[in-house]
Amino acid sequence: MTFQKRTHDCGALRLTHSGETVTLNGWAHRIRNLGGVCFVDLRDRTGLTQAIFDPAKFSDLDEIRHECCLEVTGTVAARQPETRNPKMETGDVELQVMSYQILGPAKPIPFPVSDEDQMTTVNEELRVKYRYLDLRRPSMYRRLAIRANLISQMRKYLDAKGFVEVETPIITKSTPEGARDYLVAYRLDPGKWYALPQSPQQYKQLLMVSGVEKYYQIAKCFRDESQRADRQPEFTQLDIEMSFCSQEDVLNLAEGIIRTCMNHTIEAFGLDKEPLVEFPRLTYDESMRLYGSDKPDLRFGLPLFDLTDISANSGFGVFKNAIEVGGVVKAVRYPGGAQLSRKEISVLEEFAKEFGAKGLAVTTVVEESGEVQLSGGIAKFLSTEESQAIIKRGQVEVGDLIAFVADGESTAYNVLSRLRLEIGSRLGLRDPRKLAFAWILDFPLVEWESESGRWSPAHHPFTMPKAEDLAKLEDDPGAVRADCYDLVCNGSELASGSIRIHRADIQERIFDLLKIDRATQQERFGHILDAFSYGAPPHGGIAPGIDRLIMLLTNTENIREVIAFPKTGGGYDPMMDAPSTIDPQQWAELGLRLG
Ligand code: ASP
């Protein structure tokens, strides 16, 4: 089969080409065989051209099936004015076919590649199984192109600042980021295992000890953890590390990259997004207090407000009792919520219960005899002073519904932060055109894990405690803050980073606190402790998640939509059928037996 290469792309032809003989290569996107004439929209990655086949000239047109691969030669002709299609870039012309050849025949396709509307109903597992067909859709190709554009901007930005891209190993030893490791059996010494890195964290720190000073990598990370809409077993980070830097330096660099590169991609692809401006900063404590979350959606206000002091002697027993046992009373306003029916309020209540609330107390804000008052719900239990204090504290307005949670602090935050998002969504305040990035600073170093009865790192174990808090490390670890920062946007965490420990003595104290005994410290982290005793420089870094950035740019809530070959639920790849069994010889070679 000789194949004739294209003279033009399918998206290229215009009126100025009229009369030219051209050859196109592409796929049969849409086929309309009207008997007397057959139209085929030919598609390549650049666009579509309508080709017209004359059945009197070609006898075997029914061999042209959807998604078969074609070579078509013909004459470019201007369309009649009434048949011009302004929706197609090439809609002023058509190709009158002189000859054609099927380069790659196609079986009946499992889903309609050309129909974006119908595709929304196609089972996702099927899409992933036939990903090579799914990716033929122009909307999917565009996501890949947006991703590539952002990554190439990031590389340009960092290269210009003197950063060096260094690849680090994939088969290595565990680098903990709080998930389970993926393990790879070692054939030469059965019983020994590699782990896939949860991030290149230790390698990038070792590169700082090596004197690289400015490192980055478009890095794959591997974490065996439960799947969610924004999680995949393997995902990509822009991993960055620098020496002799302050927290401020890392924040400025990362903000510069994200702002410049995202704005570039937004413009290059004409994405319907407002350009990114300076990122506001909040401390972790502020973020929790105001929004009940360390990844607040700042596209809208509606901060939570605390009533614990006001309600300590509340006439409403639920408040009083919760406070007596060390709990809190917090609330959020729902503008216009006074209009909600009883049924709608019970939906909100169910929502709150789903996230651990025992119930949801509500009342509404009304104006009576020229005075703003609380009415309905729990209002009847509250004294005038308490009601007025609540009105003032919450800066509520007439027509609002106020939703209260009286519980332990973490439950109150969890429920109210989700309720706030729900209210924001219902009121249309979560505008997809806005990318509300913000920095969250001064995280606690460690969190108490009641299940295991031990402290665990809030970020990872290599994070530097704040110098002024270091003395409290052993006696009051919960009060120690870290030089640690997160970048958040629209309610998701986009990046995490910290200034690192670069001294073996401090690193050992952290491992001690995490109840990793000295022998295990040596076994698991001896290399890094050792490296820190050969003149390690102060250093820090950050790692923005690329997949999540692309999700923001492309308005998708599902991480699989921005990854060429993702895994479906449970980490399964239905296209490759991975994971899969291995043959008995491989079991034997690896010295493995099924338990
Ligand atoms: N290694 C960290 C992570 O994967 C990021 C960092 O601290 O730079 O979240």
Coordinates of C-alpha atoms and ligand atoms in Angstrom, one line a residue:
M1 CA 0.0 0.0 0.0
T2 CA 1.5 3.3 -1.0
F3 CA 0.2 6.1 1.0
Q4 CA 0.0 9.7 -0.1
K5 CA 1.1 12.2 2.5
R6 CA -1.2 15.1 3.2
T7 CA -0.5 18.4 1.6
H8 CA -2.6 20.3 4.2
D9 CA -4.0 19.8 7.7
C10 CA -7.8 19.2 8.0
G11 CA -8.2 22.5 9.8
A12 CA -6.3 24.5 7.2
L13 CA -8.4 25.0 4.1
R14 CA -10.0 28.4 3.4
L15 CA -11.6 30.2 0.4
T16 CA -8.2 31.2 -0.7
H17 CA -7.4 27.5 -1.5
S18 CA -10.4 27.2 -3.9
G19 CA -9.4 25.4 -7.1
E20 CA -6.3 23.8 -5.6
T21 CA -5.9 20.0 -5.6
V22 CA -5.0 18.9 -2.1
T23 CA -4.5 15.7 -0.1
L24 CA -5.8 15.3 3.4
N25 CA -5.1 12.4 5.9
G26 CA -7.4 11.9 8.8
W27 CA -10.3 10.0 10.4
A28 CA -14.0 9.8 9.3
H29 CA -15.5 11.9 12.0
R30 CA -19.1 12.2 10.7
I31 CA -20.6 10.3 7.7
R32 CA -23.8 11.3 6.0
N33 CA -24.6 9.1 3.0
L34 CA -27.7 10.7 1.3
G35 CA -27.7 8.3 -1.6
G36 CA -27.0 10.8 -4.3
V37 CA -24.1 12.2 -2.4
C38 CA -22.0 11.2 0.6
F39 CA -20.5 13.7 3.0
V40 CA -17.6 12.8 5.3
D41 CA -16.1 15.2 7.8
L42 CA -12.5 14.3 7.8
R43 CA -10.7 15.1 11.1
D44 CA -7.1 15.4 12.3
R45 CA -5.8 17.1 15.4
T46 CA -6.1 20.5 13.8
G47 CA -9.8 20.4 12.8
L48 CA -12.3 19.2 10.3
T49 CA -12.9 19.4 6.5
Q50 CA -16.1 18.3 4.8
A51 CA -15.3 16.0 1.9
I52 CA -17.9 15.2 -0.8
F53 CA -17.9 11.8 -2.4
D54 CA -19.9 11.1 -5.6
P55 CA -21.5 7.6 -5.3
A56 CA -21.6 7.5 -9.1
K57 CA -17.8 7.6 -9.1
F58 CA -17.0 5.3 -6.1
S59 CA -18.8 2.0 -5.7
D60 CA -17.6 1.0 -2.3
L61 CA -18.4 4.0 -0.1
D62 CA -20.0 1.9 2.6
E63 CA -16.5 0.7 3.5
I64 CA -15.9 4.2 4.9
R65 CA -16.9 3.6 8.5
H66 CA -16.8 6.0 11.5
E67 CA -13.3 6.5 12.7
C68 CA -11.6 4.7 9.9
C69 CA -8.3 6.3 8.8
L70 CA -8.4 7.8 5.3
E71 CA -6.3 9.5 2.7
V72 CA -8.4 11.8 0.4
T73 CA -7.3 13.8 -2.6
G74 CA -9.6 16.3 -4.2
T75 CA -10.3 19.8 -5.3
V76 CA -11.1 22.6 -2.9
A77 CA -14.4 24.3 -3.8
A78 CA -16.2 27.2 -2.3
R79 CA -19.5 26.2 -0.7
Q80 CA -22.7 27.7 -1.9
P81 CA -23.5 30.7 0.4
E82 CA -26.5 28.8 1.9
T83 CA -24.4 25.7 2.8
R84 CA -21.6 27.6 4.5
N85 CA -21.0 26.5 8.1
P86 CA -19.8 29.4 10.3
K87 CA -19.3 26.9 13.2
M88 CA -16.5 25.2 11.3
E89 CA -13.2 26.9 10.7
T90 CA -13.1 25.4 7.2
G91 CA -16.9 25.9 6.8
D92 CA -16.6 28.1 3.7
V93 CA -15.1 25.3 1.6
E94 CA -15.5 21.6 0.9
L95 CA -13.3 19.0 -0.8
Q96 CA -14.6 17.4 -4.0
V97 CA -13.0 14.0 -3.8
M98 CA -11.1 12.7 -6.8
S99 CA -9.6 9.7 -5.2
Y100 CA -9.3 8.1 -1.7
Q101 CA -7.8 5.2 0.1
I102 CA -8.7 3.6 3.4
L103 CA -5.4 3.5 5.3
G104 CA -6.8 1.9 8.5
P105 CA -10.2 0.2 8.4
A106 CA -12.3 0.5 11.6
K107 CA -14.6 -1.9 13.4
P108 CA -17.9 -0.5 14.7
I109 CA -16.8 1.9 17.4
P110 CA -17.9 1.3 21.0
F111 CA -19.0 4.9 21.5
P112 CA -19.8 7.9 19.3
V113 CA -16.5 9.7 19.2
S114 CA -17.9 12.6 17.2
D115 CA -20.8 13.4 19.5
E116 CA -19.7 15.3 22.6
D117 CA -23.2 15.5 24.0
Q118 CA -23.8 11.7 23.8
M119 CA -20.3 11.1 25.2
T120 CA -21.4 12.4 28.6
T121 CA -23.6 9.4 29.0
V122 CA -20.9 6.9 28.1
N123 CA -19.7 4.7 30.9
E124 CA -16.3 5.9 32.0
E125 CA -14.8 2.5 32.3
L126 CA -15.5 1.9 28.6
R127 CA -13.9 5.3 27.8
V128 CA -10.8 4.3 29.6
K129 CA -10.7 0.8 28.1
Y130 CA -10.8 2.4 24.6
R131 CA -8.8 5.4 25.7
Y132 CA -7.1 5.7 22.3
L133 CA -10.5 6.3 20.8
D134 CA -11.6 8.6 23.6
L135 CA -8.5 10.7 23.1
R136 CA -9.5 11.2 19.5
R137 CA -12.2 13.6 20.7
P138 CA -11.1 17.2 20.0
S139 CA -12.1 18.2 23.6
M140 CA -9.8 15.5 25.0
Y141 CA -7.0 16.4 22.7
R142 CA -7.4 20.0 23.8
R143 CA -6.9 19.0 27.4
L144 CA -3.7 17.3 26.5
A145 CA -2.5 20.4 24.7
I146 CA -3.4 22.7 27.6
R147 CA -1.5 20.4 29.9
A148 CA 1.6 20.4 27.6
N149 CA 1.4 24.1 27.3
L150 CA 1.4 24.7 31.0
I151 CA 4.3 22.3 31.6
S152 CA 6.4 23.9 28.9
Q153 CA 5.7 27.4 30.4
M154 CA 6.8 26.1 33.8
R155 CA 10.0 24.7 32.4
K156 CA 10.8 28.0 30.6
Y157 CA 10.1 30.0 33.7
L158 CA 12.4 27.9 35.9
D159 CA 15.1 27.5 33.3
A160 CA 15.3 31.3 33.0
K161 CA 15.8 31.5 36.7
G162 CA 18.7 29.1 36.7
F163 CA 16.9 26.0 37.9
V164 CA 18.1 22.7 36.7
E165 CA 15.8 19.8 35.9
V166 CA 17.1 16.6 37.5
E167 CA 15.4 13.2 37.2
T168 CA 15.3 11.1 40.3
P169 CA 14.7 7.3 40.6
I170 CA 11.4 5.6 40.4
I171 CA 12.4 2.3 41.9
T172 CA 13.9 3.2 45.2
K173 CA 13.2 3.2 48.9
S174 CA 10.1 4.5 50.7
T175 CA 9.7 8.2 50.9
P176 CA 6.7 8.7 53.2
E177 CA 4.1 11.3 52.4
G178 CA 1.4 9.7 54.6
A179 CA 0.2 7.0 52.1
R180 CA 0.9 3.3 51.6
D181 CA 3.8 2.5 49.3
Y182 CA 3.7 0.6 46.0
L183 CA 6.3 -2.1 46.2
V184 CA 8.5 -3.8 43.6
A185 CA 10.0 -7.2 44.2
Y186 CA 13.8 -7.5 43.9
R187 CA 14.7 -10.6 41.9
L188 CA 18.4 -10.8 42.9
D189 CA 17.7 -11.0 46.6
P190 CA 14.3 -12.4 47.2
G191 CA 12.6 -10.9 50.2
K192 CA 13.9 -7.4 49.4
W193 CA 11.7 -4.8 47.9
Y194 CA 12.0 -1.4 46.3
A195 CA 9.3 1.1 47.0
L196 CA 8.0 3.6 44.4
P197 CA 8.5 7.2 45.8
Q198 CA 5.4 8.9 47.2
S199 CA 7.3 12.0 46.1
P200 CA 11.0 12.8 45.2
Q201 CA 11.2 14.5 48.6
Q202 CA 14.4 12.9 49.9
Y203 CA 16.2 12.9 46.6
K204 CA 15.6 16.6 46.2
Q205 CA 16.9 17.3 49.6
L206 CA 19.9 15.1 48.9
L207 CA 20.4 17.2 45.7
M208 CA 20.6 20.3 47.9
V209 CA 23.3 18.6 50.0
S210 CA 25.0 17.9 46.6
G211 CA 25.1 21.7 46.0
V212 CA 22.6 21.8 43.1
E213 CA 20.9 24.8 44.8
K214 CA 18.1 25.1 42.4
Y215 CA 16.3 22.0 41.3
Y216 CA 13.0 21.1 39.6
Q217 CA 11.4 18.1 38.0
I218 CA 8.1 17.3 36.4
A219 CA 7.9 14.3 38.7
K220 CA 5.6 11.3 39.0
C221 CA 4.5 10.4 42.5
F222 CA 3.0 7.1 43.6
R223 CA 0.6 6.7 46.5
D224 CA -1.4 3.7 47.3
E225 CA -4.4 5.4 48.9
S226 CA -8.1 5.3 48.5
Q227 CA -9.2 6.8 45.2
R228 CA -11.2 10.0 45.1
A229 CA -12.3 12.3 42.3
D230 CA -9.1 14.3 42.6
R231 CA -6.7 11.4 43.3
Q232 CA -4.9 8.8 41.2
P233 CA -2.4 6.2 42.2
E234 CA 0.2 8.0 40.1
F235 CA 0.1 11.7 39.6
T236 CA 2.4 14.5 38.5
Q237 CA 3.9 17.3 40.5
L238 CA 6.1 20.3 39.6
D239 CA 8.7 19.4 42.2
I240 CA 10.9 22.3 43.3
E241 CA 13.7 22.7 45.9
M242 CA 16.2 25.5 46.5
S243 CA 19.0 26.2 48.9
F244 CA 19.8 29.3 51.0
C245 CA 16.2 30.4 50.8
S246 CA 13.6 31.8 53.2
Q247 CA 10.0 30.8 53.2
E248 CA 9.3 34.2 51.4
D249 CA 11.6 33.2 48.6
V250 CA 9.8 29.9 48.0
L251 CA 6.4 31.6 48.1
N252 CA 7.4 34.3 45.7
L253 CA 8.9 31.9 43.2
A254 CA 5.9 29.5 43.3
E255 CA 3.5 32.4 43.0
G256 CA 5.4 33.8 40.1
I257 CA 5.4 30.4 38.3
I258 CA 1.7 29.7 38.9
R259 CA 0.6 33.2 38.0
T260 CA 2.7 33.7 34.9
C261 CA 2.3 30.2 33.5
M262 CA -1.4 29.9 34.2
N263 CA -2.1 33.3 32.8
H264 CA -0.1 32.4 29.7
T265 CA -2.1 29.2 29.1
I266 CA -5.4 31.0 29.8
E267 CA -4.6 33.5 27.1
A268 CA -3.0 31.0 24.6
F269 CA -6.2 28.8 24.7
G270 CA -8.7 31.6 25.1
L271 CA -9.9 29.9 28.4
D272 CA -12.9 31.6 30.0
K273 CA -11.0 32.5 33.2
E274 CA -10.2 35.7 35.0
P275 CA -6.5 36.3 35.0
L276 CA -4.7 35.5 38.2
V277 CA -3.7 38.4 40.5
E278 CA -1.7 38.5 43.7
F279 CA -2.5 35.6 46.1
P280 CA -3.8 36.6 49.5
R281 CA -2.2 35.0 52.6
L282 CA -3.9 33.5 55.7
T283 CA -2.5 31.7 58.6
Y284 CA -3.7 28.2 59.2
D285 CA -5.4 29.4 62.4
E286 CA -7.2 32.2 60.5
S287 CA -8.3 29.9 57.7
M288 CA -9.8 27.4 60.2
R289 CA -11.5 30.1 62.2
L290 CA -13.0 31.9 59.3
Y291 CA -13.8 29.0 57.0
G292 CA -13.5 25.8 59.1
S293 CA -11.0 24.4 56.5
D294 CA -7.3 24.7 55.6
K295 CA -8.3 24.8 51.9
P296 CA -11.0 27.4 51.8
D297 CA -12.9 28.4 48.7
L298 CA -12.3 32.2 48.6
R299 CA -14.4 33.0 45.6
F300 CA -17.0 34.1 48.1
G301 CA -17.1 35.4 51.7
L302 CA -19.7 34.0 54.2
P303 CA -17.1 33.4 57.0
L304 CA -18.1 31.3 60.0
F305 CA -18.6 33.0 63.3
D306 CA -18.0 31.8 66.8
L307 CA -20.6 32.2 69.5
T308 CA -19.0 30.1 72.2
D309 CA -18.5 33.1 74.5
I310 CA -21.9 34.5 73.8
S311 CA -23.8 31.2 74.3
A312 CA -22.0 29.9 77.4
N313 CA -25.2 30.5 79.4
S314 CA -27.6 30.1 76.5
G315 CA -31.2 29.5 77.1
F316 CA -30.9 26.9 74.4
G317 CA -29.7 23.8 76.3
V318 CA -28.0 22.2 73.3
F319 CA -25.6 25.2 73.2
K320 CA -25.0 25.3 76.9
N321 CA -24.4 21.6 77.2
A322 CA -22.0 21.4 74.3
I323 CA -19.9 24.3 75.8
E324 CA -19.9 22.7 79.2
V325 CA -18.2 19.6 77.9
G326 CA -15.5 21.7 76.1
G327 CA -17.3 22.1 72.8
V328 CA -18.0 25.2 70.7
V329 CA -20.9 26.9 69.1
K330 CA -20.2 28.2 65.6
A331 CA -22.5 29.4 62.8
V332 CA -22.7 30.4 59.2
R333 CA -25.2 32.7 57.5
Y334 CA -27.2 31.7 54.4
P335 CA -28.2 34.9 52.6
G336 CA -31.8 34.7 51.5
G337 CA -32.2 31.4 53.4
A338 CA -35.2 32.7 55.4
Q339 CA -37.3 31.8 52.4
L340 CA -36.4 28.1 52.6
S341 CA -39.3 25.7 53.3
R342 CA -39.3 23.3 56.2
K343 CA -38.5 20.5 53.7
E344 CA -35.5 22.4 52.3
I345 CA -34.2 23.0 55.8
S346 CA -34.5 19.3 56.6
V347 CA -32.3 18.6 53.5
L348 CA -29.7 20.9 55.0
E349 CA -30.0 19.1 58.3
E350 CA -29.4 15.8 56.6
F351 CA -26.4 17.2 54.8
A352 CA -25.0 18.3 58.2
K353 CA -25.6 14.9 59.8
E354 CA -23.8 13.2 56.9
F355 CA -20.6 15.0 58.0
G356 CA -21.0 14.2 61.7
A357 CA -23.3 16.8 63.2
K358 CA -25.8 15.6 65.7
G359 CA -28.3 18.1 64.4
L360 CA -28.5 21.5 62.8
A361 CA -30.0 24.4 64.8
V362 CA -31.4 27.2 62.6
T363 CA -33.2 30.5 62.9
T364 CA -33.9 33.3 60.5
V365 CA -33.3 37.1 60.6
V366 CA -36.4 39.3 60.3
E367 CA -37.3 42.9 60.8
E368 CA -40.2 43.6 63.2
S369 CA -41.3 47.0 64.3
G370 CA -38.2 48.5 62.7
E371 CA -35.9 46.2 64.6
V372 CA -33.7 43.4 63.4
Q373 CA -34.6 40.2 65.3
L374 CA -34.2 36.4 65.2
S375 CA -37.4 34.5 64.5
G376 CA -38.4 30.8 64.2
G377 CA -36.3 27.7 64.8
I378 CA -34.3 28.1 68.0
A379 CA -35.1 31.8 68.4
K380 CA -37.7 31.1 71.1
F381 CA -35.0 29.7 73.4
L382 CA -32.7 32.8 73.2
S383 CA -32.8 35.9 75.3
T384 CA -33.0 39.2 73.6
E385 CA -29.4 40.0 74.6
E386 CA -28.2 36.6 73.2
S387 CA -30.1 37.2 70.0
Q388 CA -28.8 40.7 69.5
A389 CA -25.3 39.5 70.3
I390 CA -25.6 36.8 67.6
I391 CA -26.9 39.3 65.1
K392 CA -24.0 41.6 65.7
R393 CA -21.3 38.9 65.8
G394 CA -22.5 37.3 62.6
Q395 CA -23.1 40.6 60.8
V396 CA -26.3 38.9 59.5
E397 CA -28.9 40.6 57.4
V398 CA -32.6 40.5 57.2
G399 CA -33.7 37.5 55.1
D400 CA -30.7 35.4 56.2
L401 CA -31.0 31.9 57.7
I402 CA -28.4 31.2 60.4
A403 CA -27.2 27.6 60.7
F404 CA -25.5 26.7 64.1
V405 CA -23.4 23.7 65.0
A406 CA -22.7 23.0 68.7
D407 CA -20.1 20.3 69.0
G408 CA -16.5 19.5 69.4
E409 CA -14.4 22.0 67.4
S410 CA -13.3 19.7 64.7
T411 CA -16.8 18.5 64.0
A412 CA -18.2 22.0 64.0
Y413 CA -15.5 23.1 61.5
N414 CA -16.0 20.1 59.3
V415 CA -19.8 20.4 59.1
L416 CA -19.9 24.2 58.8
S417 CA -17.1 24.4 56.2
R418 CA -19.1 21.9 54.0
L419 CA -22.3 23.8 54.6
R420 CA -20.6 27.0 53.6
L421 CA -19.6 25.4 50.3
E422 CA -23.1 24.1 49.8
I423 CA -24.6 27.5 50.4
G424 CA -22.0 29.0 48.1
S425 CA -22.9 26.5 45.4
R426 CA -26.7 27.1 45.8
L427 CA -26.2 30.8 45.6
G428 CA -24.1 30.6 42.5
L429 CA -21.1 32.1 44.3
R430 CA -18.6 29.5 43.1
D431 CA -18.0 31.1 39.7
P432 CA -15.9 28.8 37.5
R433 CA -14.3 31.8 35.8
K434 CA -12.6 32.8 39.1
L435 CA -9.4 31.1 40.3
A436 CA -9.1 32.2 43.9
F437 CA -5.6 31.2 44.8
A438 CA -4.4 31.8 48.4
W439 CA -1.5 30.9 50.6
I440 CA -2.1 29.1 53.9
L441 CA 0.8 29.6 56.3
D442 CA 2.1 28.5 59.7
F443 CA 0.6 25.0 59.9
P444 CA 1.0 22.9 63.0
L445 CA 4.1 20.6 62.7
V446 CA 2.3 17.5 63.9
E447 CA -1.2 16.2 64.5
W448 CA -2.4 13.8 67.1
E449 CA -3.7 10.5 65.7
S450 CA -6.0 9.0 68.3
E451 CA -6.2 5.7 66.4
S452 CA -2.5 4.9 66.7
G453 CA -2.0 7.0 69.8
R454 CA 0.9 8.9 68.3
W455 CA 1.9 12.2 66.7
S456 CA 2.1 12.2 62.9
P457 CA 3.5 14.9 60.6
A458 CA 1.0 17.4 59.4
H459 CA 3.1 17.7 56.2
H460 CA 5.9 15.2 56.1
P461 CA 8.7 14.3 58.6
F462 CA 11.3 16.5 56.9
T463 CA 9.6 19.8 57.7
M464 CA 11.4 22.4 59.9
P465 CA 9.7 23.5 63.1
K466 CA 9.5 27.3 63.5
A467 CA 12.7 28.4 65.3
E468 CA 10.8 30.1 68.1
D469 CA 8.8 26.9 68.7
L470 CA 11.6 24.4 68.6
A471 CA 12.1 24.4 72.4
K472 CA 8.5 23.1 72.8
L473 CA 9.1 20.1 70.6
E474 CA 9.3 17.5 73.3
D475 CA 7.0 19.0 75.9
D476 CA 4.2 20.5 73.9
P477 CA 4.4 19.1 70.3
G478 CA 0.8 20.1 69.5
A479 CA 1.7 23.8 69.9
V480 CA 4.7 23.7 67.6
R481 CA 4.1 25.4 64.3
A482 CA 6.1 24.6 61.1
D483 CA 7.7 26.6 58.4
C484 CA 5.2 25.0 56.1
Y485 CA 2.8 26.4 53.5
D486 CA 0.0 25.3 51.2
L487 CA -1.3 26.8 48.1
V488 CA -5.0 26.4 47.8
C489 CA -7.6 27.4 45.1
N490 CA -11.4 27.2 45.0
G491 CA -11.5 24.7 47.9
S492 CA -8.7 22.4 46.9
E493 CA -5.0 22.1 47.9
L494 CA -2.8 22.8 44.9
A495 CA 0.6 22.7 46.4
S496 CA 2.4 21.9 49.7
G497 CA 5.8 22.8 50.8
S498 CA 8.1 23.7 53.6
I499 CA 11.5 24.8 54.8
R500 CA 13.3 21.6 55.6
I501 CA 15.3 20.3 58.4
H502 CA 19.0 20.3 57.3
R503 CA 20.5 19.2 60.7
A504 CA 20.7 15.6 61.7
D505 CA 20.1 16.4 65.4
I506 CA 16.8 18.1 64.7
Q507 CA 15.8 15.4 62.2
E508 CA 16.4 12.8 64.9
R509 CA 14.3 14.7 67.4
I510 CA 11.4 14.7 65.0
F511 CA 11.8 11.0 64.3
D512 CA 11.9 10.4 68.1
L513 CA 8.7 12.4 68.5
L514 CA 7.1 10.3 65.7
K515 CA 8.1 7.3 67.8
I516 CA 10.5 5.9 65.2
D517 CA 13.2 4.3 67.3
R518 CA 16.8 5.0 66.6
A519 CA 17.5 1.6 65.0
T520 CA 14.6 2.1 62.6
Q521 CA 15.7 5.7 61.9
Q522 CA 19.0 4.3 60.8
E523 CA 17.5 1.6 58.7
R524 CA 14.9 3.8 57.0
F525 CA 16.5 7.2 56.9
G526 CA 20.2 6.6 57.7
H527 CA 21.2 8.0 54.3
I528 CA 19.6 11.4 54.9
L529 CA 20.8 11.6 58.5
D530 CA 24.2 10.8 57.3
A531 CA 24.0 13.4 54.5
F532 CA 23.0 16.1 57.0
S533 CA 26.3 15.6 58.7
Y534 CA 28.3 16.6 55.7
G535 CA 27.6 20.3 55.5
A536 CA 24.0 20.4 54.4
P537 CA 22.7 23.8 53.4
P538 CA 19.5 25.3 54.7
H539 CA 16.9 24.6 52.0
G540 CA 13.2 24.5 51.2
G541 CA 10.7 23.8 48.4
I542 CA 7.3 23.1 47.2
A543 CA 5.4 20.9 44.8
P544 CA 2.3 22.1 42.9
G545 CA 0.1 19.3 41.6
I546 CA 0.0 19.6 37.8
D547 CA -3.1 17.4 37.4
R548 CA -5.1 19.6 39.7
L549 CA -4.0 22.8 38.0
I550 CA -5.2 21.4 34.7
M551 CA -8.5 20.4 36.3
L552 CA -8.9 24.1 37.3
L553 CA -8.1 25.3 33.9
T554 CA -10.4 22.9 32.1
N555 CA -13.3 23.0 34.6
T556 CA -13.2 19.4 35.4
E557 CA -13.9 17.8 38.8
N558 CA -12.5 14.4 37.8
I559 CA -8.7 14.0 37.7
R560 CA -9.0 11.2 35.1
E561 CA -10.1 13.7 32.6
V562 CA -6.8 15.4 32.5
I563 CA -4.5 12.3 32.4
A564 CA -3.9 10.6 29.1
F565 CA -4.1 7.0 30.5
P566 CA -5.7 7.1 34.0
K567 CA -6.7 4.3 36.3
T568 CA -10.3 3.8 37.1
G569 CA -11.7 3.0 40.6
G570 CA -9.5 0.7 42.6
G571 CA -6.4 1.7 40.6
Y572 CA -7.3 -0.6 37.6
D573 CA -6.3 0.1 34.0
P574 CA -9.0 -1.5 31.9
M575 CA -7.1 -0.8 28.6
M576 CA -3.9 -2.6 29.5
D577 CA -5.7 -4.9 32.0
A578 CA -3.3 -3.9 34.7
P579 CA -2.6 -5.0 37.4
S580 CA -2.6 -8.5 36.0
T581 CA -1.3 -11.9 36.9
I582 CA 2.3 -13.0 36.3
D583 CA 3.4 -16.3 35.0
P584 CA 4.7 -19.1 37.3
Q585 CA 8.3 -18.6 36.2
Q586 CA 8.1 -14.9 37.3
W587 CA 6.8 -16.0 40.7
A588 CA 9.6 -18.4 41.1
E589 CA 12.3 -15.9 39.9
L590 CA 11.1 -13.4 42.5
G591 CA 11.1 -16.1 45.2
L592 CA 7.4 -15.4 45.8
R593 CA 4.6 -17.6 46.9
L594 CA 0.9 -16.7 47.4
G595 CA 0.3 -16.9 51.2
Ligands
ASP1 N1 7.0 16.4 48.9 C1 5.9 17.2 49.2 C2 4.6 16.6 48.7 O1 4.6 15.8 47.8 C3 6.0 18.6 48.6 C4 7.1 19.4 49.2 O2 7.2 19.4 50.5 O3 7.9 20.0 48.5 O4 3.5 17.1 49.1

